């Protein structure tokens, strides 16, 4: 759905309307969305099997912290290794 909206805005040149919005508002919205996406992925990163994950940020973080006892060490180690490779490869590319 978001992709279709972006294509529509690009075809109709509605993307130019963003220049009338203050930069802090656009950046704040983008950063807020990024934080929510990362928050939703933390459970998967740590190998937690979260069920009925809340939509709101604070209840979600509470749910993740509450389920830390079910941490899967292999998944967490693989995720840490993957992040290290990604961050380390940026240095050489």
XYZ file of N, CA and C in Angstrom:
279
model
N 0.826 -1.182 0.000
C 0.000 0.000 0.000
C 0.879 1.258 0.000
N 1.906 1.274 0.839
C 2.783 2.444 0.894
C 3.502 2.639 -0.434
N 3.897 1.546 -1.072
C 4.553 1.645 -2.369
C 3.637 2.250 -3.422
N 2.383 1.856 -3.413
C 1.429 2.418 -4.373
C 1.222 3.912 -4.130
N 1.174 4.298 -2.869
C 1.026 5.719 -2.546
C 2.238 6.499 -3.042
N 3.437 5.941 -2.842
C 4.646 6.623 -3.308
C 4.679 6.749 -4.826
N 4.281 5.688 -5.527
C 4.235 5.756 -6.993
C 3.218 6.806 -7.430
N 2.047 6.817 -6.791
C 1.026 7.806 -7.126
C 1.545 9.227 -6.914
N 2.226 9.439 -5.775
C 2.754 10.773 -5.485
C 3.840 11.160 -6.486
N 4.636 10.200 -6.930
C 5.670 10.499 -7.907
C 5.098 10.834 -9.273
N 4.091 10.082 -9.703
C 3.481 10.307 -11.017
C 2.747 11.635 -11.062
N 2.061 11.977 -9.970
C 1.273 13.208 -9.951
C 2.057 14.418 -9.441
N 3.334 14.215 -9.144
C 4.222 15.290 -8.654
C 3.777 15.859 -7.307
N 3.048 15.059 -6.515
C 2.635 15.509 -5.188
C 3.797 15.476 -4.198
N 4.891 14.816 -4.561
C 6.062 14.787 -3.703
C 6.649 16.170 -3.488
N 6.400 17.072 -4.426
C 6.894 18.446 -4.285
C 6.244 19.182 -3.119
N 5.118 18.682 -2.642
C 4.444 19.324 -1.512
C 5.258 19.197 -0.233
N 6.184 18.239 -0.193
C 7.009 18.069 1.007
C 7.907 19.264 1.272
N 8.248 20.012 0.259
C 9.127 21.152 0.492
C 8.430 22.272 1.268
N 7.109 22.181 1.407
C 6.381 23.168 2.186
C 6.267 22.781 3.661
N 6.652 21.551 3.996
C 6.650 21.106 5.386
C 8.010 21.409 6.009
N 8.042 21.817 7.257
C 9.326 22.082 7.912
C 10.162 20.801 7.997
N 11.465 20.952 7.820
C 12.379 19.812 7.834
C 12.304 19.003 9.129
N 12.207 19.635 10.332
C 12.112 18.834 11.559
C 10.885 17.923 11.605
N 9.798 18.340 10.989
C 8.597 17.502 10.978
C 8.826 16.273 10.113
N 9.402 16.450 8.949
C 9.662 15.319 8.051
C 10.659 14.367 8.681
N 11.745 14.905 9.256
C 12.753 14.056 9.876
C 12.207 13.357 11.115
N 11.406 14.055 11.894
C 10.811 13.439 13.076
C 9.890 12.292 12.716
N 9.099 12.469 11.688
C 8.208 11.406 11.236
C 9.014 10.205 10.755
N 10.039 10.453 9.945
C 10.866 9.361 9.425
C 11.593 8.637 10.551
N 12.134 9.374 11.505
C 12.835 8.740 12.622
C 11.874 7.968 13.519
N 10.688 8.488 13.724
C 9.690 7.771 14.513
C 9.305 6.449 13.878
N 9.134 6.459 12.574
C 8.814 5.224 11.865
C 9.980 4.240 11.969
N 11.211 4.734 11.842
C 12.384 3.873 11.946
C 12.479 3.229 13.328
N 12.210 3.991 14.371
C 12.264 3.446 15.735
C 11.217 2.352 15.909
N 10.023 2.558 15.396
C 8.975 1.541 15.517
C 9.323 0.282 14.741
N 9.918 0.427 13.566
C 10.309 -0.750 12.786
C 11.378 -1.544 13.526
N 12.368 -0.842 14.064
C 13.426 -1.530 14.820
C 12.839 -2.197 16.058
N 11.938 -1.516 16.748
C 11.334 -2.083 17.956
C 10.563 -3.360 17.641
N 9.883 -3.395 16.504
C 9.138 -4.595 16.132
C 10.059 -5.756 15.777
N 11.314 -5.475 15.383
C 12.238 -6.520 14.961
C 13.146 -7.021 16.083
N 13.161 -6.367 17.231
C 14.060 -6.762 18.313
C 13.767 -8.183 18.784
N 12.514 -8.546 18.881
C 12.161 -9.907 19.288
C 12.738 -10.948 18.349
N 12.644 -10.700 17.044
C 13.213 -11.630 16.065
C 14.732 -11.650 16.140
N 15.336 -10.504 16.359
C 16.786 -10.404 16.452
C 17.321 -11.245 17.613
N 16.583 -11.279 18.709
C 17.007 -12.024 19.887
C 16.485 -13.455 19.909
N 15.721 -13.835 18.905
C 15.189 -15.198 18.844
C 14.050 -15.453 19.800
N 13.353 -14.416 20.208
C 12.217 -14.572 21.114
C 10.990 -14.990 20.320
N 10.172 -15.818 20.934
C 8.926 -16.236 20.292
C 7.774 -15.456 20.921
N 7.667 -14.211 20.538
C 6.625 -13.351 21.091
C 5.289 -13.677 20.444
N 4.256 -13.797 21.269
C 2.910 -14.009 20.751
C 2.056 -12.818 21.174
N 1.156 -12.449 20.323
C 0.268 -11.314 20.579
C 1.060 -10.067 20.932
N 1.988 -9.706 20.058
C 2.822 -8.533 20.322
C 1.973 -7.269 20.271
N 2.145 -6.396 21.254
C 1.390 -5.137 21.267
C 1.850 -4.213 20.140
N 1.002 -3.307 19.768
C 1.324 -2.365 18.702
C 2.061 -1.152 19.261
N 1.724 -0.718 20.443
C 2.332 0.480 21.028
C 3.742 0.185 21.520
N 4.584 1.239 21.537
C 6.008 1.081 21.796
C 6.313 0.575 23.208
N 5.815 1.247 24.234
C 6.156 0.862 25.609
C 5.638 -0.526 25.991
N 4.392 -0.887 25.664
C 3.978 -2.272 25.943
C 4.794 -3.300 25.152
N 5.227 -2.949 23.952
C 6.054 -3.856 23.162
C 7.403 -4.079 23.832
N 8.028 -3.000 24.292
C 9.322 -3.129 24.977
C 9.165 -3.911 26.280
N 8.051 -3.698 26.978
C 7.778 -4.448 28.201
C 7.626 -5.937 27.901
N 6.970 -6.251 26.798
C 6.795 -7.644 26.384
C 8.132 -8.282 26.037
N 8.986 -7.549 25.331
C 10.309 -8.072 24.965
C 11.143 -8.311 26.220
N 11.155 -7.367 27.135
C 11.934 -7.510 28.364
C 11.385 -8.657 29.212
N 10.082 -8.813 29.249
C 9.470 -9.893 30.014
C 9.795 -11.268 29.473
N 10.030 -11.386 28.164
C 10.324 -12.678 27.538
C 11.820 -12.937 27.359
N 12.666 -12.140 27.993
C 14.116 -12.327 27.836
C 14.604 -13.676 28.357
N 13.813 -14.326 29.193
C 14.192 -15.649 29.676
C 14.188 -16.695 28.575
N 13.451 -16.447 27.515
C 13.360 -17.381 26.392
C 14.329 -17.014 25.272
N 15.386 -16.308 25.609
C 16.372 -15.861 24.631
C 17.035 -17.056 23.953
N 17.078 -17.073 22.635
C 17.750 -18.130 21.883
C 19.163 -17.659 21.562
N 20.152 -18.275 22.191
C 21.536 -17.818 22.058
C 22.088 -18.000 20.639
N 21.694 -19.075 19.952
C 22.193 -19.271 18.583
C 21.682 -18.179 17.646
N 20.409 -17.846 17.774
C 19.837 -16.795 16.932
C 20.475 -15.448 17.246
N 20.657 -15.173 18.520
C 21.267 -13.904 18.931
C 22.712 -13.818 18.448
N 23.457 -14.909 18.549
C 24.852 -14.921 18.086
C 24.916 -14.737 16.576
N 24.033 -15.406 15.846
C 24.015 -15.256 14.390
C 23.651 -13.830 13.993
N 22.697 -13.234 14.707
C 22.306 -11.846 14.424
C 23.461 -10.900 14.711
N 24.175 -11.117 15.821
C 25.321 -10.267 16.165
C 26.432 -10.413 15.128
N 26.683 -11.638 14.686
C 27.691 -11.867 13.646
C 27.286 -11.185 12.338
N 26.017 -11.284 11.976
C 25.531 -10.644 10.745
C 25.688 -9.131 10.818
N 25.326 -8.543 11.957
C 25.485 -7.097 12.120
C 26.956 -6.693 12.065
N 27.822 -7.507 12.662
C 29.259 -7.201 12.642
C 29.794 -7.255 11.211
N 29.351 -8.219 10.423
C 29.789 -8.324 9.022
C 29.296 -7.125 8.231
N 28.043 -6.744 8.433
C 27.484 -5.605 7.697
C 28.220 -4.329 8.054
N 28.400 -4.081 9.346
C 29.080 -2.861 9.778
C 30.548 -2.895 9.383
N 31.185 -4.057 9.527
C 32.599 -4.172 9.168
C 32.848 -4.069 7.673
N 31.916 -4.571 6.866
C 32.120 -4.513 5.418
C 32.006 -3.090 4.877
N 31.279 -2.250 5.563
C 31.158 -0.860 5.117
C 32.507 -0.151 5.166
N 33.368 -0.608 6.044
C 34.671 -0.005 6.194
C 35.564 -0.295 4.978
N 35.370 -1.466 4.353
C 36.233 -1.884 3.251
C 35.649 -1.576 1.876
N 34.399 -1.215 1.818
C 33.757 -0.973 0.514
C 33.781 0.503 0.181
